[in-house]
Amino acid sequence: MPSRFIPSQQPRKASRAAWAAALGALALLAAGCANMGGSGGGQPSQPPRPLQVCNAQAAQSFVGKSNTAATVEAARKKSGSYVARVLGENQPATMEYNQERLNLIVNSAGQITAARCG
């Protein structure tokens, strides 16, 4: 007996299969995203580092010293800052204020002329 093709049933079967595949893919995607929060079975999240607020007054003793990596690092540590940047006099710089940053201003001879926070 030859099989009969019934047009109304064939698309419905394909449609159900497509929906089942789409729902399965969506379930896998949702399951993958559920573990991205960090509180799942993965590694424990690191606690935030403590805030290291700049104290420019503590770094004033470095004014007049030469701009070396060791001097910049010592000034950063003494000021309590998280990061230090060196800027030339009259050099353009970003203006966002960062309370954890020490700005050391140097002249053309490489000597520190000012220590400021920001």
GROMACS .gro file of N, CA, C and O in nm:
model
  472
    1MET      N    1   0.083  -0.115   0.000
    1MET     CA    2   0.000   0.000   0.000
    1MET      C    3   0.088   0.123   0.000
    1MET      O    4   0.174   0.137   0.087
    2PRO      N    5   0.065   0.212  -0.096
    2PRO     CA    6   0.147   0.332  -0.101
    2PRO      C    7   0.112   0.426   0.013
    2PRO      O    8  -0.001   0.436   0.056
    3SER      N    9   0.216   0.498   0.064
    3SER     CA   10   0.190   0.594   0.172
    3SER      C   11   0.130   0.720   0.114
    3SER      O   12   0.161   0.762   0.003
    4ARG      N   13   0.041   0.773   0.188
    4ARG     CA   14  -0.024   0.894   0.142
    4ARG      C   15   0.040   1.016   0.209
    4ARG      O   16   0.071   1.013   0.327
    5PHE      N   17   0.053   1.119   0.130
    5PHE     CA   18   0.105   1.247   0.182
    5PHE      C   19  -0.012   1.336   0.216
    5PHE      O   20  -0.095   1.367   0.131
    6ILE      N   21  -0.022   1.372   0.340
    6ILE     CA   22  -0.129   1.461   0.382
    6ILE      C   23  -0.065   1.594   0.416
    6ILE      O   24   0.007   1.607   0.515
    7PRO      N   25  -0.086   1.697   0.333
    7PRO     CA   26  -0.018   1.825   0.350
    7PRO      C   27  -0.042   1.890   0.485
    7PRO      O   28   0.045   1.954   0.539
    8SER      N   29  -0.158   1.877   0.543
    8SER     CA   30  -0.186   1.947   0.668
    8SER      C   31  -0.111   1.889   0.786
    8SER      O   32  -0.084   1.957   0.883
    9GLN      N   33  -0.070   1.761   0.782
    9GLN     CA   34  -0.001   1.700   0.894
    9GLN      C   35   0.150   1.719   0.887
    9GLN      O   36   0.215   1.729   0.988
   10GLN      N   37   0.208   1.722   0.771
   10GLN     CA   38   0.352   1.729   0.758
   10GLN      C   39   0.409   1.859   0.815
   10GLN      O   40   0.502   1.853   0.894
   11PRO      N   41   0.358   1.978   0.782
   11PRO     CA   42   0.412   2.100   0.842
   11PRO      C   43   0.395   2.104   0.993
   11PRO      O   44   0.479   2.155   1.064
   12ARG      N   45   0.287   2.047   1.042
   12ARG     CA   46   0.265   2.049   1.187
   12ARG      C   47   0.374   1.969   1.258
   12ARG      O   48   0.426   2.010   1.360
   13LYS      N   49   0.414   1.855   1.204
   13LYS     CA   50   0.520   1.775   1.264
   13LYS      C   51   0.652   1.851   1.260
   13LYS      O   52   0.726   1.854   1.357
   14ALA      N   53   0.681   1.914   1.148
   14ALA     CA   54   0.804   1.992   1.138
   14ALA      C   55   0.800   2.110   1.233
   14ALA      O   56   0.899   2.146   1.295
   15SER      N   57   0.687   2.170   1.246
   15SER     CA   58   0.673   2.285   1.335
   15SER      C   59   0.694   2.243   1.481
   15SER      O   60   0.761   2.312   1.556
   16ARG      N   61   0.640   2.129   1.519
   16ARG     CA   62   0.658   2.080   1.655
   16ARG      C   63   0.805   2.048   1.682
   16ARG      O   64   0.858   2.078   1.788
   17ALA      N   65   0.870   1.990   1.582
   17ALA     CA   66   1.013   1.958   1.599
   17ALA      C   67   1.095   2.086   1.612
   17ALA      O   68   1.188   2.094   1.693
   18ALA      N   69   1.061   2.187   1.533
   18ALA     CA   70   1.132   2.314   1.540
   18ALA      C   71   1.111   2.380   1.676
   18ALA      O   72   1.205   2.433   1.736
   19TRP      N   73   0.987   2.377   1.724
   19TRP     CA   74   0.960   2.435   1.856
   19TRP      C   75   1.033   2.360   1.966
   19TRP      O   76   1.087   2.420   2.060
   20ALA      N   77   1.036   2.228   1.955
   20ALA     CA   78   1.105   2.149   2.057
   20ALA      C   79   1.254   2.180   2.057
   20ALA      O   80   1.316   2.195   2.163
   21ALA      N   81   1.314   2.194   1.938
   21ALA     CA   82   1.456   2.228   1.929
   21ALA      C   83   1.482   2.367   1.985
   21ALA      O   84   1.580   2.390   2.057
   22ALA      N   85   1.395   2.462   1.953
   22ALA     CA   86   1.413   2.599   2.001
   22ALA      C   87   1.400   2.605   2.153
   22ALA      O   88   1.478   2.673   2.221
   23LEU      N   89   1.303   2.534   2.208
   23LEU     CA   90   1.287   2.534   2.354
   23LEU      C   91   1.405   2.466   2.422
   23LEU      O   92   1.449   2.508   2.529
   24GLY      N   93   1.456   2.360   2.362
   24GLY     CA   94   1.573   2.293   2.418
   24GLY      C   95   1.694   2.385   2.419
   24GLY      O   96   1.768   2.392   2.517
   25ALA      N   97   1.714   2.456   2.308
   25ALA     CA   98   1.826   2.550   2.301
   25ALA      C   99   1.809   2.662   2.403
   25ALA      O  100   1.906   2.704   2.468
   26LEU      N  101   1.688   2.711   2.419
   26LEU     CA  102   1.661   2.816   2.517
   26LEU      C  103   1.687   2.767   2.659
   26LEU      O  104   1.744   2.839   2.742
   27ALA      N  105   1.651   2.644   2.687
   27ALA     CA  106   1.676   2.588   2.821
   27ALA      C  107   1.825   2.575   2.848
   27ALA      O  108   1.872   2.605   2.958
   28LEU      N  109   1.902   2.532   2.747
   28LEU     CA  110   2.047   2.524   2.764
   28LEU      C  111   2.109   2.661   2.786
   28LEU      O  112   2.199   2.678   2.868
   29LEU      N  113   2.062   2.759   2.711
   29LEU     CA  114   2.113   2.895   2.726
   29LEU      C  115   2.082   2.948   2.866
   29LEU      O  116   2.168   3.007   2.931
   30ALA      N  117   1.962   2.927   2.912
   30ALA     CA  118   1.924   2.974   3.046
   30ALA      C  119   2.007   2.903   3.154
   30ALA      O  120   2.048   2.965   3.252
   31ALA      N  121   2.032   2.775   3.136
   31ALA     CA  122   2.112   2.702   3.233
   31ALA      C  123   2.255   2.752   3.235
   31ALA      O  124   2.317   2.763   3.341
   32GLY      N  125   2.309   2.786   3.120
   32GLY     CA  126   2.445   2.839   3.113
   32GLY      C  127   2.456   2.975   3.178
   32GLY      O  128   2.554   3.007   3.244
   33CYS      N  129   2.356   3.058   3.161
   33CYS     CA  130   2.359   3.192   3.219
   33CYS      C  131   2.337   3.189   3.369
   33CYS      O  132   2.378   3.280   3.440
   34ALA      N  133   2.274   3.087   3.419
   34ALA     CA  134   2.247   3.080   3.562
   34ALA      C  135   2.375   3.073   3.644
   34ALA      O  136   2.381   3.121   3.756
   35ASN      N  137   2.480   3.016   3.589
   35ASN     CA  138   2.605   3.003   3.662
   35ASN      C  139   2.695   3.124   3.648
   35ASN      O  140   2.803   3.128   3.704
   36MET      N  141   2.657   3.223   3.572
   36MET     CA  142   2.742   3.339   3.550
   36MET      C  143   2.741   3.437   3.666
   36MET      O  144   2.821   3.527   3.673
   37GLY      N  145   2.653   3.421   3.761
   37GLY     CA  146   2.643   3.512   3.873
   37GLY      C  147   2.757   3.502   3.971
   37GLY      O  148   2.776   3.589   4.053
   38GLY      N  149   2.833   3.397   3.968
   38GLY     CA  150   2.947   3.383   4.058
   38GLY      C  151   2.913   3.311   4.187
   38GLY      O  152   3.001   3.268   4.257
   39SER      N  153   2.786   3.297   4.221
   39SER     CA  154   2.751   3.230   4.345
   39SER      C  155   2.716   3.085   4.323
   39SER      O  156   2.678   3.017   4.416
   40GLY      N  157   2.731   3.039   4.200
   40GLY     CA  158   2.700   2.899   4.169
   40GLY      C  159   2.810   2.808   4.218
   40GLY      O  160   2.881   2.836   4.313
   41GLY      N  161   2.829   2.699   4.151
   41GLY     CA  162   2.926   2.601   4.192
   41GLY      C  163   3.068   2.633   4.149
   41GLY      O  164   3.157   2.553   4.166
   42GLY      N  165   3.093   2.751   4.094
   42GLY     CA  166   3.226   2.788   4.047
   42GLY      C  167   3.316   2.833   4.161
   42GLY      O  168   3.293   2.806   4.278
   43GLN      N  169   3.418   2.906   4.125
   43GLN     CA  170   3.512   2.956   4.224
   43GLN      C  171   3.446   3.065   4.309
   43GLN      O  172   3.363   3.141   4.260
   44PRO      N  173   3.484   3.075   4.434
   44PRO     CA  174   3.426   3.181   4.517
   44PRO      C  175   3.474   3.318   4.467
   44PRO      O  176   3.587   3.333   4.421
   45SER      N  177   3.385   3.416   4.474
   45SER     CA  178   3.423   3.549   4.427
   45SER      C  179   3.517   3.615   4.526
   45SER      O  180   3.510   3.593   4.646
   46GLN      N  181   3.607   3.696   4.472
   46GLN     CA  182   3.704   3.767   4.556
   46GLN      C  183   3.635   3.885   4.624
   46GLN      O  184   3.555   3.955   4.562
   47PRO      N  185   3.667   3.910   4.749
   47PRO     CA  186   3.610   4.029   4.814
   47PRO      C  187   3.670   4.153   4.749
   47PRO      O  188   3.783   4.150   4.698
   48PRO      N  189   3.598   4.263   4.747
   48PRO     CA  190   3.653   4.384   4.686
   48PRO      C  191   3.775   4.431   4.764
   48PRO      O  192   3.782   4.415   4.886
   49ARG      N  193   3.871   4.488   4.692
   49ARG     CA  194   3.991   4.536   4.760
   49ARG      C  195   3.955   4.660   4.840
   49ARG      O  196   3.862   4.733   4.806
   50PRO      N  197   4.028   4.687   4.946
   50PRO     CA  198   3.997   4.806   5.026
   50PRO      C  199   4.029   4.934   4.947
   50PRO      O  200   4.119   4.937   4.864
   51LEU      N  201   3.955   5.038   4.974
   51LEU     CA  202   3.974   5.167   4.910
   51LEU      C  203   4.106   5.228   4.958
   51LEU      O  204   4.136   5.226   5.077
   52GLN      N  205   4.186   5.276   4.864
   52GLN     CA  206   4.316   5.336   4.897
   52GLN      C  207   4.312   5.482   4.855
   52GLN      O  208   4.348   5.518   4.744
   53VAL      N  209   4.269   5.568   4.945
   53VAL     CA  210   4.249   5.710   4.916
   53VAL      C  211   4.383   5.784   4.921
   53VAL      O  212   4.463   5.766   5.012
   54CYS      N  213   4.403   5.869   4.823
   54CYS     CA  214   4.526   5.947   4.811
   54CYS      C  215   4.535   6.055   4.918
   54CYS      O  216   4.436   6.122   4.949
   55ASN      N  217   4.655   6.073   4.972
   55ASN     CA  218   4.685   6.182   5.065
   55ASN      C  219   4.808   6.254   5.008
   55ASN      O  220   4.921   6.213   5.032
   56ALA      N  221   4.785   6.360   4.930
   56ALA     CA  222   4.894   6.430   4.861
   56ALA      C  223   4.991   6.494   4.959
   56ALA      O  224   5.110   6.506   4.929
   57GLN      N  225   4.943   6.534   5.075
   57GLN     CA  226   5.031   6.598   5.173
   57GLN      C  227   5.144   6.503   5.213
   57GLN      O  228   5.258   6.547   5.231
   58ALA      N  229   5.115   6.375   5.223
   58ALA     CA  230   5.217   6.278   5.262
   58ALA      C  231   5.324   6.261   5.155
   58ALA      O  232   5.435   6.219   5.186
   59ALA      N  233   5.294   6.296   5.030
   59ALA     CA  234   5.390   6.279   4.920
   59ALA      C  235   5.467   6.406   4.887
   59ALA      O  236   5.549   6.406   4.795
   60GLN      N  237   5.445   6.513   4.962
   60GLN     CA  238   5.513   6.641   4.932
   60GLN      C  239   5.664   6.632   4.950
   60GLN      O  240   5.739   6.709   4.892
   61SER      N  241   5.711   6.536   5.027
   61SER     CA  242   5.856   6.523   5.048
   61SER      C  243   5.927   6.478   4.920
   61SER      O  244   6.050   6.486   4.912
   62PHE      N  245   5.854   6.433   4.820
   62PHE     CA  246   5.914   6.389   4.694
   62PHE      C  247   5.929   6.503   4.593
   62PHE      O  248   5.990   6.483   4.487
   63VAL      N  249   5.874   6.619   4.622
   63VAL     CA  250   5.890   6.735   4.534
   63VAL      C  251   6.037   6.773   4.530
   63VAL      O  252   6.102   6.784   4.634
   64GLY      N  253   6.092   6.789   4.411
   64GLY     CA  254   6.233   6.821   4.393
   64GLY      C  255   6.318   6.699   4.361
   64GLY      O  256   6.432   6.713   4.318
   65LYS      N  257   6.264   6.581   4.383
   65LYS     CA  258   6.340   6.459   4.352
   65LYS      C  259   6.322   6.423   4.205
   65LYS      O  260   6.229   6.467   4.138
   66SER      N  261   6.412   6.338   4.155
   66SER     CA  262   6.405   6.299   4.014
   66SER      C  263   6.294   6.196   3.991
   66SER      O  264   6.258   6.121   4.081
   67ASN      N  265   6.244   6.198   3.870
   67ASN     CA  266   6.134   6.112   3.830
   67ASN      C  267   6.189   5.975   3.789
   67ASN      O  268   6.220   5.951   3.674
   68THR      N  269   6.200   5.885   3.886
   68THR     CA  270   6.242   5.748   3.857
   68THR      C  271   6.129   5.655   3.900
   68THR      O  272   6.041   5.694   3.978
   69ALA      N  273   6.134   5.533   3.851
   69ALA     CA  274   6.030   5.436   3.887
   69ALA      C  275   6.028   5.413   4.038
   69ALA      O  276   5.921   5.403   4.099
   70ALA      N  277   6.145   5.407   4.100
   70ALA     CA  278   6.151   5.384   4.244
   70ALA      C  279   6.092   5.502   4.322
   70ALA      O  280   6.021   5.483   4.421
   71THR      N  281   6.120   5.624   4.276
   71THR     CA  282   6.067   5.743   4.343
   71THR      C  283   5.916   5.750   4.330
   71THR      O  284   5.845   5.779   4.427
   72VAL      N  285   5.865   5.723   4.210
   72VAL     CA  286   5.720   5.727   4.187
   72VAL      C  287   5.650   5.622   4.275
   72VAL      O  288   5.548   5.651   4.338
   73GLU      N  289   5.706   5.503   4.281
   73GLU     CA  290   5.646   5.397   4.363
   73GLU      C  291   5.652   5.432   4.511
   73GLU      O  292   5.556   5.409   4.585
   74ALA      N  293   5.761   5.489   4.556
   74ALA     CA  294   5.772   5.530   4.696
   74ALA      C  295   5.672   5.640   4.729
   74ALA      O  296   5.609   5.639   4.836
   75ALA      N  297   5.654   5.735   4.638
   75ALA     CA  298   5.556   5.843   4.659
   75ALA      C  299   5.415   5.786   4.663
   75ALA      O  300   5.332   5.827   4.745
   76ARG      N  301   5.386   5.691   4.574
   76ARG     CA  302   5.254   5.629   4.572
   76ARG      C  303   5.225   5.560   4.704
   76ARG      O  304   5.119   5.577   4.764
   77LYS      N  305   5.321   5.482   4.751
   77LYS     CA  306   5.302   5.410   4.877
   77LYS      C  307   5.285   5.506   4.995
   77LYS      O  308   5.198   5.487   5.080
   78LYS      N  309   5.368   5.610   4.998
   78LYS     CA  310   5.362   5.704   5.110
   78LYS      C  311   5.229   5.781   5.111
   78LYS      O  312   5.176   5.811   5.217
   79SER      N  313   5.176   5.809   4.992
   79SER     CA  314   5.049   5.882   4.985
   79SER      C  315   4.929   5.793   5.013
   79SER      O  316   4.819   5.842   5.034
   80GLY      N  317   4.950   5.662   5.011
   80GLY     CA  318   4.840   5.569   5.035
   80GLY      C  319   4.756   5.544   4.912
   80GLY      O  320   4.650   5.483   4.921
   81SER      N  321   4.801   5.590   4.797
   81SER     CA  322   4.725   5.577   4.672
   81SER      C  323   4.734   5.437   4.616
   81SER      O  324   4.830   5.364   4.639
   82TYR      N  325   4.633   5.402   4.537
   82TYR     CA  326   4.634   5.274   4.467
   82TYR      C  327   4.719   5.282   4.342
   82TYR      O  328   4.783   5.185   4.303
   83VAL      N  329   4.722   5.398   4.277
   83VAL     CA  330   4.794   5.415   4.152
   83VAL      C  331   4.855   5.555   4.147
   83VAL      O  332   4.806   5.647   4.212
   84ALA      N  333   4.963   5.569   4.071
   84ALA     CA  334   5.025   5.700   4.051
   84ALA      C  335   5.045   5.721   3.902
   84ALA      O  336   5.068   5.626   3.828
   85ARG      N  337   5.032   5.845   3.859
   85ARG     CA  338   5.064   5.878   3.720
   85ARG      C  339   5.154   5.998   3.718
   85ARG      O  340   5.146   6.086   3.805
   86VAL      N  341   5.240   6.002   3.619
   86VAL     CA  342   5.336   6.111   3.603
   86VAL      C  343   5.290   6.196   3.486
   86VAL      O  344   5.265   6.145   3.377
   87LEU      N  345   5.280   6.326   3.510
   87LEU     CA  346   5.238   6.420   3.407
   87LEU      C  347   5.343   6.529   3.392
   87LEU      O  348   5.398   6.576   3.491
   88GLY      N  349   5.369   6.566   3.269
   88GLY     CA  350   5.457   6.680   3.245
   88GLY      C  351   5.385   6.810   3.274
   88GLY      O  352   5.262   6.816   3.271
   89GLU      N  353   5.460   6.915   3.305
   89GLU     CA  354   5.398   7.046   3.327
   89GLU      C  355   5.326   7.088   3.199
   89GLU      O  356   5.379   7.071   3.089
   90ASN      N  357   5.207   7.136   3.211
   90ASN     CA  358   5.123   7.180   3.099
   90ASN      C  359   5.084   7.066   3.004
   90ASN      O  360   5.040   7.091   2.893
   91GLN      N  361   5.100   6.943   3.046
   91GLN     CA  362   5.058   6.829   2.964
   91GLN      C  363   4.909   6.809   2.978
   91GLN      O  364   4.856   6.809   3.089
   92PRO      N  365   4.837   6.793   2.868
   92PRO     CA  366   4.693   6.764   2.880
   92PRO      C  367   4.672   6.630   2.949
   92PRO      O  368   4.748   6.535   2.929
   93ALA      N  369   4.569   6.623   3.030
   93ALA     CA  370   4.537   6.499   3.102
   93ALA      C  371   4.387   6.488   3.115
   93ALA      O  372   4.315   6.588   3.109
   94THR      N  373   4.340   6.368   3.135
   94THR     CA  374   4.197   6.348   3.158
   94THR      C  375   4.159   6.418   3.288
   94THR      O  376   4.239   6.427   3.381
   95MET      N  377   4.038   6.465   3.293
   95MET     CA  378   3.996   6.546   3.407
   95MET      C  379   3.907   6.472   3.507
   95MET      O  380   3.859   6.533   3.602
   96GLU      N  381   3.884   6.342   3.487
   96GLU     CA  382   3.802   6.271   3.583
   96GLU      C  383   3.879   6.260   3.715
   96GLU      O  384   4.000   6.241   3.714
   97TYR      N  385   3.808   6.276   3.822
   97TYR     CA  386   3.873   6.271   3.953
   97TYR      C  387   3.874   6.128   4.002
   97TYR      O  388   3.772   6.060   4.005
   98ASN      N  389   3.991   6.081   4.041
   98ASN     CA  390   4.006   5.947   4.096
   98ASN      C  391   4.071   5.963   4.233
   98ASN      O  392   4.189   5.997   4.244
   99GLN      N  393   3.995   5.939   4.337
   99GLN     CA  394   4.045   5.960   4.474
   99GLN      C  395   4.156   5.864   4.512
   99GLN      O  396   4.223   5.884   4.613
  100GLU      N  397   4.179   5.762   4.432
  100GLU     CA  398   4.284   5.666   4.461
  100GLU      C  399   4.411   5.690   4.378
  100GLU      O  400   4.502   5.609   4.380
  101ARG      N  401   4.418   5.803   4.308
  101ARG     CA  402   4.532   5.827   4.219
  101ARG      C  403   4.615   5.946   4.267
  101ARG      O  404   4.563   6.052   4.298
  102LEU      N  405   4.746   5.926   4.268
  102LEU     CA  406   4.842   6.033   4.295
  102LEU      C  407   4.895   6.082   4.161
  102LEU      O  408   4.939   6.003   4.078
  103ASN      N  409   4.889   6.213   4.138
  103ASN     CA  410   4.944   6.273   4.017
  103ASN      C  411   5.075   6.343   4.055
  103ASN      O  412   5.076   6.430   4.143
  104LEU      N  413   5.182   6.301   3.990
  104LEU     CA  414   5.311   6.366   4.011
  104LEU      C  415   5.342   6.449   3.887
  104LEU      O  416   5.346   6.396   3.776
  105ILE      N  417   5.362   6.579   3.907
  105ILE     CA  418   5.391   6.671   3.797
  105ILE      C  419   5.543   6.685   3.789
  105ILE      O  420   5.608   6.711   3.890
  106VAL      N  421   5.597   6.667   3.668
  106VAL     CA  422   5.742   6.676   3.649
  106VAL      C  423   5.775   6.783   3.546
  106VAL      O  424   5.698   6.810   3.454
  107ASN      N  425   5.892   6.846   3.561
  107ASN     CA  426   5.936   6.947   3.465
  107ASN      C  427   6.018   6.881   3.355
  107ASN      O  428   6.037   6.759   3.353
  108SER      N  429   6.070   6.961   3.263
  108SER     CA  430   6.144   6.906   3.150
  108SER      C  431   6.276   6.841   3.191
  108SER      O  432   6.331   6.759   3.119
  109ALA      N  433   6.325   6.876   3.310
  109ALA     CA  434   6.449   6.814   3.360
  109ALA      C  435   6.422   6.682   3.430
  109ALA      O  436   6.516   6.613   3.472
  110GLY      N  437   6.295   6.644   3.445
  110GLY     CA  438   6.260   6.518   3.509
  110GLY      C  439   6.249   6.526   3.658
  110GLY      O  440   6.249   6.423   3.725
  111GLN      N  441   6.237   6.649   3.713
  111GLN     CA  442   6.220   6.664   3.857
  111GLN      C  443   6.073   6.681   3.891
  111GLN      O  444   5.998   6.750   3.820
  112ILE      N  445   6.030   6.620   4.001
  112ILE     CA  446   5.892   6.633   4.046
  112ILE      C  447   5.873   6.774   4.102
  112ILE      O  448   5.946   6.819   4.189
  113THR      N  449   5.772   6.844   4.047
  113THR     CA  450   5.744   6.980   4.091
  113THR      C  451   5.618   6.990   4.175
  113THR      O  452   5.599   7.091   4.245
  114ALA      N  453   5.531   6.890   4.170
  114ALA     CA  454   5.408   6.893   4.250
  114ALA      C  455   5.355   6.752   4.266
  114ALA      O  456   5.377   6.665   4.183
  115ALA      N  457   5.283   6.732   4.376
  115ALA     CA  458   5.214   6.606   4.403
  115ALA      C  459   5.071   6.641   4.439
  115ALA      O  460   5.046   6.715   4.534
  116ARG      N  461   4.978   6.588   4.360
  116ARG     CA  462   4.835   6.616   4.380
  116ARG      C  463   4.755   6.489   4.370
  116ARG      O  464   4.796   6.397   4.300
  117CYS      N  465   4.641   6.488   4.431
  117CYS     CA  466   4.551   6.373   4.418
  117CYS      C  467   4.455   6.395   4.303
  117CYS      O  468   4.428   6.508   4.264
  118GLY      N  469   4.403   6.290   4.253
  118GLY     CA  470   4.302   6.301   4.148
  118GLY      C  471   4.332   6.211   4.036
  118GLY      O  472   4.273   6.183   3.943
   0.00000   0.00000   0.00000
